[in-house]
PDB file of C-alpha atoms and ligand atoms in Angstrom:
ATOM      1  CA  MET A   1       8.365  47.083  10.415  1.00 68.00           C
ATOM      2  CA  THR A   2       9.867  49.541   7.944  1.00 83.00           C
ATOM      3  CA  LYS A   3       8.906  49.044   4.343  1.00 94.00           C
ATOM      4  CA  THR A   4      11.657  47.986   1.966  1.00 98.00           C
ATOM      5  CA  ILE A   5      12.263  48.272  -1.768  1.00 98.00           C
ATOM      6  CA  ASP A   6      14.630  46.819  -4.391  1.00 98.00           C
ATOM      7  CA  LEU A   7      16.012  49.244  -6.961  1.00 98.00           C
ATOM      8  CA  HIS A   8      18.344  46.895  -8.863  1.00 98.00           C
ATOM      9  CA  ILE A   9      16.681  44.004 -10.689  1.00 98.00           C
ATOM     10  CA  HIS A  10      17.410  42.203 -13.966  1.00 98.00           C
ATOM     11  CA  THR A  11      14.774  40.302 -15.952  1.00 97.00           C
ATOM     12  CA  THR A  12      14.558  38.186 -19.110  1.00 95.00           C
ATOM     13  CA  ALA A  13      14.733  41.494 -21.011  1.00 94.00           C
ATOM     14  CA  SER A  14      18.507  41.189 -20.418  1.00 92.00           C
ATOM     15  CA  ASP A  15      20.356  38.383 -18.634  1.00 90.00           C
ATOM     16  CA  GLY A  16      17.931  37.606 -15.822  1.00 93.00           C
ATOM     17  CA  THR A  17      15.913  34.399 -15.912  1.00 93.00           C
ATOM     18  CA  VAL A  18      12.622  35.726 -14.486  1.00 97.00           C
ATOM     19  CA  SER A  19      10.192  37.722 -16.633  1.00 97.00           C
ATOM     20  CA  PRO A  20       9.371  41.343 -15.744  1.00 98.00           C
ATOM     21  CA  ALA A  21       5.787  40.443 -14.740  1.00 98.00           C
ATOM     22  CA  ALA A  22       6.960  37.533 -12.586  1.00 98.00           C
ATOM     23  CA  VAL A  23       9.550  39.749 -10.850  1.00 98.00           C
ATOM     24  CA  VAL A  24       6.793  42.198  -9.921  1.00 98.00           C
ATOM     25  CA  ARG A  25       4.503  39.388  -8.680  1.00 98.00           C
ATOM     26  CA  CYS A  26       7.335  38.009  -6.590  1.00 98.00           C
ATOM     27  CA  ALA A  27       8.168  41.421  -5.102  1.00 98.00           C
ATOM     28  CA  LYS A  28       4.511  41.930  -4.228  1.00 98.00           C
ATOM     29  CA  GLU A  29       4.348  38.540  -2.507  1.00 97.00           C
ATOM     30  CA  LEU A  30       7.516  39.386  -0.581  1.00 97.00           C
ATOM     31  CA  GLY A  31       5.834  42.536   0.701  1.00 97.00           C
ATOM     32  CA  LEU A  32       8.188  45.064  -0.934  1.00 98.00           C
ATOM     33  CA  SER A  33       6.662  48.468  -1.526  1.00 97.00           C
ATOM     34  CA  ALA A  34       8.444  49.235  -4.829  1.00 98.00           C
ATOM     35  CA  VAL A  35      10.931  47.839  -7.341  1.00 98.00           C
ATOM     36  CA  ALA A  36      12.997  49.272 -10.167  1.00 98.00           C
ATOM     37  CA  ILE A  37      13.717  47.268 -13.306  1.00 98.00           C
ATOM     38  CA  THR A  38      17.341  47.889 -14.313  1.00 98.00           C
ATOM     39  CA  ASP A  39      18.175  45.619 -17.222  1.00 96.00           C
ATOM     40  CA  HIS A  40      21.558  45.871 -18.939  1.00 94.00           C
ATOM     41  CA  ASP A  41      21.448  48.319 -21.836  1.00 95.00           C
ATOM     42  CA  THR A  42      17.711  48.006 -22.426  1.00 95.00           C
ATOM     43  CA  VAL A  43      14.391  49.365 -21.152  1.00 97.00           C
ATOM     44  CA  SER A  44      12.392  46.715 -23.020  1.00 96.00           C
ATOM     45  CA  GLY A  45      11.204  45.013 -19.815  1.00 97.00           C
ATOM     46  CA  CYS A  46       9.832  48.191 -18.232  1.00 98.00           C
ATOM     47  CA  ALA A  47       6.405  48.244 -19.910  1.00 98.00           C
ATOM     48  CA  GLU A  48       5.522  44.683 -18.937  1.00 98.00           C
ATOM     49  CA  ALA A  49       6.690  45.316 -15.366  1.00 98.00           C
ATOM     50  CA  ALA A  50       4.737  48.578 -15.161  1.00 98.00           C
ATOM     51  CA  ALA A  51       1.551  46.846 -16.334  1.00 98.00           C
ATOM     52  CA  ALA A  52       1.994  44.107 -13.738  1.00 98.00           C
ATOM     53  CA  GLY A  53       2.693  46.729 -11.090  1.00 98.00           C
ATOM     54  CA  GLN A  54      -0.487  48.588 -11.939  1.00 98.00           C
ATOM     55  CA  GLU A  55      -2.533  45.405 -11.761  1.00 98.00           C
ATOM     56  CA  LEU A  56      -1.062  44.361  -8.412  1.00 98.00           C
ATOM     57  CA  GLY A  57      -0.697  47.797  -6.850  1.00 97.00           C
ATOM     58  CA  LEU A  58       3.098  47.830  -6.644  1.00 98.00           C
ATOM     59  CA  GLU A  59       5.169  50.819  -7.730  1.00 98.00           C
ATOM     60  CA  VAL A  60       7.566  49.982 -10.577  1.00 98.00           C
ATOM     61  CA  VAL A  61      10.297  52.518 -11.358  1.00 98.00           C
ATOM     62  CA  PRO A  62      11.528  52.461 -14.973  1.00 98.00           C
ATOM     63  CA  GLY A  63      15.287  52.021 -15.016  1.00 98.00           C
ATOM     64  CA  VAL A  64      18.327  50.835 -16.938  1.00 98.00           C
ATOM     65  CA  GLU A  65      21.925  49.798 -16.200  1.00 98.00           C
ATOM     66  CA  LEU A  66      24.431  51.020 -18.781  1.00 98.00           C
ATOM     67  CA  SER A  67      27.784  49.257 -19.170  1.00 96.00           C
ATOM     68  CA  SER A  68      30.188  52.111 -19.624  1.00 97.00           C
ATOM     69  CA  ARG A  69      33.801  52.630 -20.593  1.00 96.00           C
ATOM     70  CA  TYR A  70      36.201  54.273 -18.132  1.00 96.00           C
ATOM     71  CA  GLY A  71      39.401  52.302 -18.524  1.00 91.00           C
ATOM     72  CA  LYS A  72      37.504  49.455 -16.957  1.00 91.00           C
ATOM     73  CA  THR A  73      33.795  48.679 -17.245  1.00 95.00           C
ATOM     74  CA  ILE A  74      31.670  50.784 -14.906  1.00 98.00           C
ATOM     75  CA  HIS A  75      27.916  50.388 -14.505  1.00 98.00           C
ATOM     76  CA  ILE A  76      25.690  53.451 -14.433  1.00 98.00           C
ATOM     77  CA  LEU A  77      22.111  52.990 -13.285  1.00 99.00           C
ATOM     78  CA  GLY A  78      19.391  55.316 -14.565  1.00 98.00           C
ATOM     79  CA  TYR A  79      16.107  55.791 -12.707  1.00 98.00           C
ATOM     80  CA  PHE A  80      12.794  57.345 -13.769  1.00 98.00           C
ATOM     81  CA  VAL A  81      14.053  57.544 -17.346  1.00 98.00           C
ATOM     82  CA  ARG A  82      11.512  58.323 -20.055  1.00 98.00           C
ATOM     83  CA  THR A  83      11.696  54.953 -21.785  1.00 98.00           C
ATOM     84  CA  ASN A  84      10.643  56.456 -25.124  1.00 97.00           C
ATOM     85  CA  SER A  85      13.277  59.207 -25.042  1.00 98.00           C
ATOM     86  CA  PRO A  86      14.731  59.570 -28.571  1.00 98.00           C
ATOM     87  CA  ALA A  87      18.266  60.164 -27.215  1.00 98.00           C
ATOM     88  CA  LEU A  88      18.154  57.081 -24.987  1.00 98.00           C
ATOM     89  CA  THR A  89      16.589  54.976 -27.740  1.00 98.00           C
ATOM     90  CA  ARG A  90      19.372  55.977 -30.128  1.00 97.00           C
ATOM     91  CA  VAL A  91      22.105  55.088 -27.648  1.00 97.00           C
ATOM     92  CA  LEU A  92      20.497  51.771 -26.724  1.00 96.00           C
ATOM     93  CA  SER A  93      20.035  50.692 -30.341  1.00 95.00           C
ATOM     94  CA  GLY A  94      23.711  51.432 -30.951  1.00 95.00           C
ATOM     95  CA  VAL A  95      24.602  49.223 -27.991  1.00 93.00           C
ATOM     96  CA  VAL A  96      22.376  46.406 -29.269  1.00 91.00           C
ATOM     97  CA  ALA A  97      24.013  46.573 -32.705  1.00 93.00           C
ATOM     98  CA  GLU A  98      27.471  46.477 -31.129  1.00 93.00           C
ATOM     99  CA  ARG A  99      26.562  43.545 -28.864  1.00 93.00           C
ATOM    100  CA  ASP A 100      24.996  41.702 -31.754  1.00 93.00           C
ATOM    101  CA  ALA A 101      28.126  42.029 -33.925  1.00 95.00           C
ATOM    102  CA  ARG A 102      30.378  40.825 -31.065  1.00 96.00           C
ATOM    103  CA  ASN A 103      28.028  37.941 -30.227  1.00 96.00           C
ATOM    104  CA  ARG A 104      27.920  36.734 -33.826  1.00 96.00           C
ATOM    105  CA  LYS A 105      31.725  36.646 -33.890  1.00 97.00           C
ATOM    106  CA  MET A 106      31.817  34.706 -30.604  1.00 97.00           C
ATOM    107  CA  ALA A 107      29.266  32.209 -31.955  1.00 97.00           C
ATOM    108  CA  ALA A 108      31.323  31.821 -35.149  1.00 96.00           C
ATOM    109  CA  LEU A 109      34.479  31.108 -33.124  1.00 97.00           C
ATOM    110  CA  MET A 110      32.625  28.389 -31.210  1.00 97.00           C
ATOM    111  CA  ALA A 111      31.068  26.945 -34.372  1.00 96.00           C
ATOM    112  CA  ALA A 112      34.525  26.773 -35.974  1.00 96.00           C
ATOM    113  CA  ASP A 113      35.594  24.552 -33.057  1.00 96.00           C
ATOM    114  CA  GLY A 114      32.598  22.270 -33.514  1.00 96.00           C
ATOM    115  CA  ILE A 115      30.352  23.703 -30.791  1.00 96.00           C
ATOM    116  CA  PRO A 116      26.883  23.732 -32.387  1.00 94.00           C
ATOM    117  CA  ILE A 117      25.770  27.213 -31.385  1.00 94.00           C
ATOM    118  CA  ASP A 118      22.990  28.779 -33.444  1.00 93.00           C
ATOM    119  CA  TYR A 119      23.063  32.524 -32.783  1.00 95.00           C
ATOM    120  CA  ASP A 120      19.845  33.249 -34.687  1.00 94.00           C
ATOM    121  CA  GLN A 121      18.104  30.752 -32.473  1.00 94.00           C
ATOM    122  CA  MET A 122      19.579  32.465 -29.410  1.00 95.00           C
ATOM    123  CA  CYS A 123      18.153  35.761 -30.700  1.00 93.00           C
ATOM    124  CA  SER A 124      14.639  34.422 -31.020  1.00 93.00           C
ATOM    125  CA  ARG A 125      14.896  32.791 -27.619  1.00 92.00           C
ATOM    126  CA  PHE A 126      16.609  35.500 -25.573  1.00 90.00           C
ATOM    127  CA  GLY A 127      15.531  38.721 -27.282  1.00 84.00           C
ATOM    128  CA  THR A 128      17.646  41.759 -27.989  1.00 78.00           C
ATOM    129  CA  SER A 129      20.028  42.217 -25.054  1.00 81.00           C
ATOM    130  CA  ILE A 130      22.080  39.030 -25.392  1.00 90.00           C
ATOM    131  CA  GLY A 131      25.268  38.710 -23.400  1.00 91.00           C
ATOM    132  CA  ARG A 132      27.833  36.193 -22.309  1.00 95.00           C
ATOM    133  CA  PRO A 133      25.574  34.754 -19.572  1.00 92.00           C
ATOM    134  CA  HIS A 134      23.240  33.556 -22.365  1.00 94.00           C
ATOM    135  CA  PHE A 135      26.182  31.864 -24.065  1.00 96.00           C
ATOM    136  CA  GLY A 136      26.944  30.287 -20.695  1.00 95.00           C
ATOM    137  CA  GLU A 137      23.407  28.954 -20.432  1.00 93.00           C
ATOM    138  CA  VAL A 138      23.576  27.446 -23.930  1.00 96.00           C
ATOM    139  CA  LEU A 139      27.010  25.904 -23.291  1.00 97.00           C
ATOM    140  CA  VAL A 140      25.552  24.196 -20.210  1.00 96.00           C
ATOM    141  CA  GLU A 141      22.588  22.891 -22.231  1.00 95.00           C
ATOM    142  CA  LEU A 142      24.956  21.574 -24.890  1.00 96.00           C
ATOM    143  CA  GLY A 143      26.810  19.662 -22.188  1.00 97.00           C
ATOM    144  CA  ARG A 144      29.995  21.659 -22.759  1.00 97.00           C
ATOM    145  CA  ALA A 145      30.008  23.191 -19.278  1.00 97.00           C
ATOM    146  CA  GLU A 146      28.900  22.144 -15.807  1.00 96.00           C
ATOM    147  CA  SER A 147      27.434  25.522 -14.939  1.00 93.00           C
ATOM    148  CA  VAL A 148      27.308  29.068 -16.248  1.00 91.00           C
ATOM    149  CA  GLN A 149      30.257  29.858 -13.975  1.00 92.00           C
ATOM    150  CA  ASP A 150      32.196  26.918 -15.458  1.00 96.00           C
ATOM    151  CA  ALA A 151      31.366  28.181 -18.961  1.00 97.00           C
ATOM    152  CA  PHE A 152      32.787  31.586 -18.026  1.00 97.00           C
ATOM    153  CA  ASP A 153      35.895  30.075 -16.450  1.00 97.00           C
ATOM    154  CA  ARG A 154      36.774  27.854 -19.416  1.00 98.00           C
ATOM    155  CA  TYR A 155      35.266  29.520 -22.482  1.00 98.00           C
ATOM    156  CA  ILE A 156      34.015  33.071 -22.264  1.00 97.00           C
ATOM    157  CA  GLU A 157      35.795  34.896 -19.452  1.00 96.00           C
ATOM    158  CA  LYS A 158      38.390  37.436 -20.553  1.00 94.00           C
ATOM    159  CA  GLY A 159      41.486  35.440 -21.522  1.00 96.00           C
ATOM    160  CA  GLN A 160      39.490  32.334 -22.481  1.00 97.00           C
ATOM    161  CA  PRO A 161      39.254  31.151 -26.113  1.00 97.00           C
ATOM    162  CA  TYR A 162      35.804  32.516 -27.034  1.00 98.00           C
ATOM    163  CA  TYR A 163      35.908  35.818 -25.200  1.00 97.00           C
ATOM    164  CA  LEU A 164      35.644  38.878 -27.368  1.00 97.00           C
ATOM    165  CA  PRO A 165      35.456  42.386 -25.933  1.00 92.00           C
ATOM    166  CA  ARG A 166      32.623  44.663 -26.890  1.00 91.00           C
ATOM    167  CA  ARG A 167      32.909  48.359 -27.418  1.00 87.00           C
ATOM    168  CA  MET A 168      30.987  50.272 -24.808  1.00 92.00           C
ATOM    169  CA  ILE A 169      29.702  53.781 -24.607  1.00 95.00           C
ATOM    170  CA  SER A 170      31.778  56.223 -22.614  1.00 97.00           C
ATOM    171  CA  ILE A 171      30.880  56.860 -19.013  1.00 98.00           C
ATOM    172  CA  GLU A 172      30.321  60.541 -19.811  1.00 98.00           C
ATOM    173  CA  ARG A 173      27.761  59.683 -22.476  1.00 98.00           C
ATOM    174  CA  SER A 174      26.024  57.190 -20.168  1.00 98.00           C
ATOM    175  CA  VAL A 175      25.492  59.779 -17.465  1.00 98.00           C
ATOM    176  CA  GLU A 176      24.468  62.441 -19.951  1.00 98.00           C
ATOM    177  CA  VAL A 177      21.988  60.350 -21.899  1.00 98.00           C
ATOM    178  CA  ILE A 178      20.215  59.315 -18.693  1.00 98.00           C
ATOM    179  CA  ARG A 179      19.852  63.014 -17.851  1.00 98.00           C
ATOM    180  CA  GLU A 180      18.637  63.716 -21.407  1.00 97.00           C
ATOM    181  CA  ALA A 181      15.980  61.046 -20.843  1.00 98.00           C
ATOM    182  CA  GLY A 182      14.860  62.883 -17.689  1.00 97.00           C
ATOM    183  CA  GLY A 183      16.381  60.228 -15.439  1.00 98.00           C
ATOM    184  CA  VAL A 184      18.623  60.125 -12.383  1.00 98.00           C
ATOM    185  CA  PRO A 185      22.110  58.677 -13.096  1.00 98.00           C
ATOM    186  CA  VAL A 186      23.541  56.624 -10.217  1.00 98.00           C
ATOM    187  CA  LEU A 187      26.947  54.955  -9.873  1.00 98.00           C
ATOM    188  CA  ALA A 188      26.214  51.224  -9.417  1.00 98.00           C
ATOM    189  CA  HIS A 189      27.958  48.972  -6.852  1.00 98.00           C
ATOM    190  CA  PRO A 190      30.918  51.350  -6.254  1.00 98.00           C
ATOM    191  CA  PHE A 191      33.133  48.707  -4.596  1.00 98.00           C
ATOM    192  CA  GLN A 192      32.946  46.282  -7.515  1.00 98.00           C
ATOM    193  CA  TYR A 193      35.586  48.152  -9.483  1.00 98.00           C
ATOM    194  CA  LYS A 194      38.363  47.416  -6.993  1.00 97.00           C
ATOM    195  CA  LEU A 195      39.461  51.024  -6.811  1.00 97.00           C
ATOM    196  CA  GLU A 196      41.342  52.509  -3.888  1.00 97.00           C
ATOM    197  CA  GLU A 197      39.506  55.396  -2.231  1.00 97.00           C
ATOM    198  CA  PRO A 198      41.289  58.200  -4.132  1.00 98.00           C
ATOM    199  CA  ALA A 199      40.523  56.519  -7.471  1.00 98.00           C
ATOM    200  CA  LEU A 200      36.926  55.884  -6.444  1.00 98.00           C
ATOM    201  CA  ARG A 201      36.563  59.547  -5.498  1.00 98.00           C
ATOM    202  CA  GLN A 202      38.055  60.527  -8.835  1.00 98.00           C
ATOM    203  CA  LEU A 203      35.505  58.316 -10.605  1.00 98.00           C
ATOM    204  CA  ILE A 204      32.631  59.847  -8.625  1.00 98.00           C
ATOM    205  CA  GLU A 205      33.862  63.389  -9.277  1.00 98.00           C
ATOM    206  CA  HIS A 206      34.343  62.673 -12.982  1.00 98.00           C
ATOM    207  CA  CYS A 207      30.791  61.327 -13.238  1.00 98.00           C
ATOM    208  CA  MET A 208      29.448  64.301 -11.257  1.00 98.00           C
ATOM    209  CA  ASP A 209      31.079  66.654 -13.750  1.00 98.00           C
ATOM    210  CA  HIS A 210      28.787  65.062 -16.340  1.00 98.00           C
ATOM    211  CA  GLY A 211      25.618  65.016 -14.241  1.00 98.00           C
ATOM    212  CA  LEU A 212      25.775  62.069 -11.807  1.00 98.00           C
ATOM    213  CA  LEU A 213      23.138  62.454  -9.072  1.00 98.00           C
ATOM    214  CA  GLY A 214      23.237  59.264  -6.999  1.00 98.00           C
ATOM    215  CA  LEU A 215      25.331  56.520  -5.417  1.00 98.00           C
ATOM    216  CA  GLU A 216      24.280  52.895  -4.869  1.00 98.00           C
ATOM    217  CA  CYS A 217      24.920  52.557  -1.129  1.00 98.00           C
ATOM    218  CA  ARG A 218      23.206  49.274  -0.298  1.00 98.00           C
ATOM    219  CA  TYR A 219      23.961  46.198  -2.387  1.00 98.00           C
ATOM    220  CA  SER A 220      23.710  42.422  -1.908  1.00 98.00           C
ATOM    221  CA  LEU A 221      27.454  42.009  -1.520  1.00 97.00           C
ATOM    222  CA  TYR A 222      28.046  44.898   0.910  1.00 98.00           C
ATOM    223  CA  ASP A 223      27.951  44.615   4.700  1.00 97.00           C
ATOM    224  CA  GLU A 224      26.754  47.360   7.022  1.00 96.00           C
ATOM    225  CA  GLU A 225      30.212  48.861   7.363  1.00 98.00           C
ATOM    226  CA  GLN A 226      30.616  49.161   3.593  1.00 98.00           C
ATOM    227  CA  SER A 227      27.116  50.607   3.246  1.00 98.00           C
ATOM    228  CA  GLN A 228      27.858  53.190   5.917  1.00 98.00           C
ATOM    229  CA  ALA A 229      31.087  54.163   4.156  1.00 98.00           C
ATOM    230  CA  LEU A 230      29.145  54.665   0.911  1.00 98.00           C
ATOM    231  CA  LEU A 231      26.404  56.629   2.673  1.00 98.00           C
ATOM    232  CA  LYS A 232      29.074  58.905   4.102  1.00 98.00           C
ATOM    233  CA  LEU A 233      30.485  59.470   0.596  1.00 98.00           C
ATOM    234  CA  ALA A 234      26.985  60.116  -0.769  1.00 98.00           C
ATOM    235  CA  ARG A 235      26.313  62.710   1.954  1.00 98.00           C
ATOM    236  CA  GLU A 236      29.668  64.347   1.395  1.00 98.00           C
ATOM    237  CA  TYR A 237      29.074  64.691  -2.344  1.00 98.00           C
ATOM    238  CA  GLY A 238      25.364  65.496  -2.081  1.00 98.00           C
ATOM    239  CA  LEU A 239      24.406  62.352  -4.017  1.00 98.00           C
ATOM    240  CA  VAL A 240      21.116  60.565  -3.407  1.00 98.00           C
ATOM    241  CA  PRO A 241      21.553  57.044  -1.958  1.00 98.00           C
ATOM    242  CA  THR A 242      19.952  54.055  -3.697  1.00 98.00           C
ATOM    243  CA  GLY A 243      20.119  50.334  -3.139  1.00 98.00           C
ATOM    244  CA  GLY A 244      19.135  47.005  -4.583  1.00 98.00           C
ATOM    245  CA  SER A 245      19.909  43.325  -4.882  1.00 98.00           C
ATOM    246  CA  ASP A 246      21.116  42.922  -8.505  1.00 98.00           C
ATOM    247  CA  PHE A 247      18.725  39.968  -8.757  1.00 98.00           C
ATOM    248  CA  HIS A 248      19.290  37.846 -11.901  1.00 96.00           C
ATOM    249  CA  GLY A 249      17.138  34.755 -11.130  1.00 95.00           C
ATOM    250  CA  SER A 250      18.959  31.459 -11.538  1.00 88.00           C
ATOM    251  CA  ASN A 251      21.905  33.209 -13.258  1.00 82.00           C
ATOM    252  CA  LYS A 252      22.872  34.430  -9.762  1.00 88.00           C
ATOM    253  CA  PRO A 253      21.084  31.847  -7.613  1.00 89.00           C
ATOM    254  CA  HIS A 254      22.471  33.179  -4.338  1.00 94.00           C
ATOM    255  CA  ILE A 255      20.737  36.553  -4.718  1.00 97.00           C
ATOM    256  CA  ALA A 256      17.055  37.029  -3.836  1.00 97.00           C
ATOM    257  CA  ILE A 257      14.738  39.918  -4.666  1.00 98.00           C
ATOM    258  CA  GLY A 258      14.622  42.378  -1.778  1.00 97.00           C
ATOM    259  CA  THR A 259      16.930  40.613   0.663  1.00 96.00           C
ATOM    260  CA  GLY A 260      19.935  39.847  -1.568  1.00 97.00           C
ATOM    261  CA  THR A 261      22.080  37.249   0.151  1.00 96.00           C
ATOM    262  CA  GLY A 262      19.917  37.525   3.272  1.00 95.00           C
ATOM    263  CA  SER A 263      20.470  40.797   5.069  1.00 94.00           C
ATOM    264  CA  LEU A 264      19.862  43.445   2.413  1.00 97.00           C
ATOM    265  CA  ALA A 265      17.196  45.974   3.396  1.00 97.00           C
ATOM    266  CA  VAL A 266      16.710  49.149   1.373  1.00 98.00           C
ATOM    267  CA  PRO A 267      14.348  51.552   3.157  1.00 98.00           C
ATOM    268  CA  ALA A 268      11.334  52.745   1.165  1.00 97.00           C
ATOM    269  CA  ALA A 269      12.212  56.305   2.221  1.00 97.00           C
ATOM    270  CA  TRP A 270      15.143  56.182  -0.199  1.00 98.00           C
ATOM    271  CA  LEU A 271      12.711  56.004  -3.088  1.00 98.00           C
ATOM    272  CA  GLU A 272      11.190  59.308  -1.968  1.00 98.00           C
ATOM    273  CA  GLY A 273      14.648  60.881  -2.017  1.00 98.00           C
ATOM    274  CA  LEU A 274      15.239  59.508  -5.509  1.00 98.00           C
ATOM    275  CA  ARG A 275      11.825  60.668  -6.668  1.00 98.00           C
ATOM    276  CA  ALA A 276      12.488  64.182  -5.374  1.00 97.00           C
ATOM    277  CA  VAL A 277      15.731  64.332  -7.374  1.00 97.00           C
ATOM    278  CA  ALA A 278      13.961  62.968 -10.467  1.00 97.00           C
ATOM    279  CA  THR A 279      11.224  65.557 -10.168  1.00 94.00           C
ATOM    280  CA  SER A 280      13.670  68.436  -9.862  1.00 92.00           C
ATOM    281  CA  THR A 281      15.834  67.270 -12.820  1.00 89.00           C
ATOM    282  CA  LYS A 282      12.750  66.800 -15.001  1.00 80.00           C
ATOM    283  CA  LYS A 283      11.701  70.372 -14.197  1.00 74.00           C
ATOM    284  CA  ARG A 284      15.118  71.622 -15.271  1.00 68.00           C
ATOM    285  CA  SER A 285      15.256  69.496 -18.455  1.00 62.00           C
TER     286      SER A 285
HETATM  287  P1  AMP B   1      28.712  40.832 -21.709  1.00 69.11           P
HETATM  288  O1  AMP B   1      28.130  42.184 -21.453  1.00 69.11           O
HETATM  289  O2  AMP B   1      27.975  40.067 -22.740  1.00 69.11           O
HETATM  290  O3  AMP B   1      30.196  40.861 -21.959  1.00 69.11           O
HETATM  291  O4  AMP B   1      28.494  39.992 -20.362  1.00 69.11           O
HETATM  292  C1  AMP B   1      28.799  40.593 -19.141  1.00 69.11           C
HETATM  293  C2  AMP B   1      27.981  39.941 -18.051  1.00 69.11           C
HETATM  294  O5  AMP B   1      28.468  38.631 -17.816  1.00 69.11           O
HETATM  295  C3  AMP B   1      28.132  40.691 -16.748  1.00 69.11           C
HETATM  296  O6  AMP B   1      27.104  41.628 -16.564  1.00 69.11           O
HETATM  297  C4  AMP B   1      28.051  39.610 -15.701  1.00 69.11           C
HETATM  298  O7  AMP B   1      26.695  39.460 -15.275  1.00 69.11           O
HETATM  299  C5  AMP B   1      28.455  38.353 -16.413  1.00 69.11           C
HETATM  300  N1  AMP B   1      29.803  37.925 -16.052  1.00 69.11           N
HETATM  301  C6  AMP B   1      30.986  38.509 -16.356  1.00 69.11           C
HETATM  302  N2  AMP B   1      32.024  37.809 -15.896  1.00 69.11           N
HETATM  303  C7  AMP B   1      31.497  36.720 -15.265  1.00 69.11           C
HETATM  304  C8  AMP B   1      32.046  35.605 -14.567  1.00 69.11           C
HETATM  305  N3  AMP B   1      33.359  35.430 -14.431  1.00 69.11           N
HETATM  306  N4  AMP B   1      31.195  34.695 -14.058  1.00 69.11           N
HETATM  307  C9  AMP B   1      29.864  34.844 -14.200  1.00 69.11           C
HETATM  308  N5  AMP B   1      29.277  35.875 -14.829  1.00 69.11           N
HETATM  309  C10 AMP B   1      30.071  36.805 -15.362  1.00 69.11           C
HETATM  310 ZN1   ZN B   2      23.597  40.988 -15.546  1.00 69.11          ZN
HETATM  311 FE1   FE B   3      26.101  45.907 -12.595  1.00 69.11          FE
HETATM  312 FE1   FE B   4      23.049  44.732 -12.372  1.00 69.11          FE
END
């Protein structure tokens, strides 16, 4: 049996519901040979995951997933980043400040309509990378929504009364700062942006102009045909392929670590390809 890995995992450090240490324990029990922690706009779960990995003998790759502006929101994954990089730290604290300001305004809008949301309490409970899924969770607990999805549909999805946009960093800066932190920038879930092939190619080429090095080719929501199409693109552009589930715990209950919705399998060999790229960029940086 070929060994598999999962290079796209969220934890309680952002909007996942499973702690970094528990994710690593779970991956070990499932027999994976490595995981990457890729929380939204934060690397704060990486240390805990790394410690658990060391204890259990499972490789944990430090990562991040940056929400980036390119007309629409595009996600850029960063692997093998130096989590203490001053450039990355500066960018991430800016993102936290921006999120925090938006979140406070959303909470105030809800409070003005009589929904008893206490944002300071949310901060102490959920940490620094708070997003709309956390609001969804609280709205469910308050009995205002049936599920997180229902909360999105009626309250916090774009176009709903409590949605506020947040300013994101540009896609160029995302790619560049990951490189500055010694990491490998990868375009996440390329088919999620609903771009026709020419526009997708334009996106890839634009990111490559700024230092993109990889393409996420296997993903929970992609079948074999889609994965093969992405692998072909990756080969054509000389990008390293990566893959992962986008596990979020009970915030995306249909997605499991390692196997996604059932058939995901990311070969461990892909990690060696990614590591080789990381090693050569670190030498150049
Ligand atoms: P934020 O960055 O706070 O605006 O929240 C964005 C996150 O909310 C995304 O990463 C998704 O995980 C989640 N999200 C966005 N739209 C929906 C939706 N319609 N249903 C469920 N989750 C969503
Ligand atoms: Zn998420
Ligand atoms: Fe994403
Ligand atoms: Fe993700």
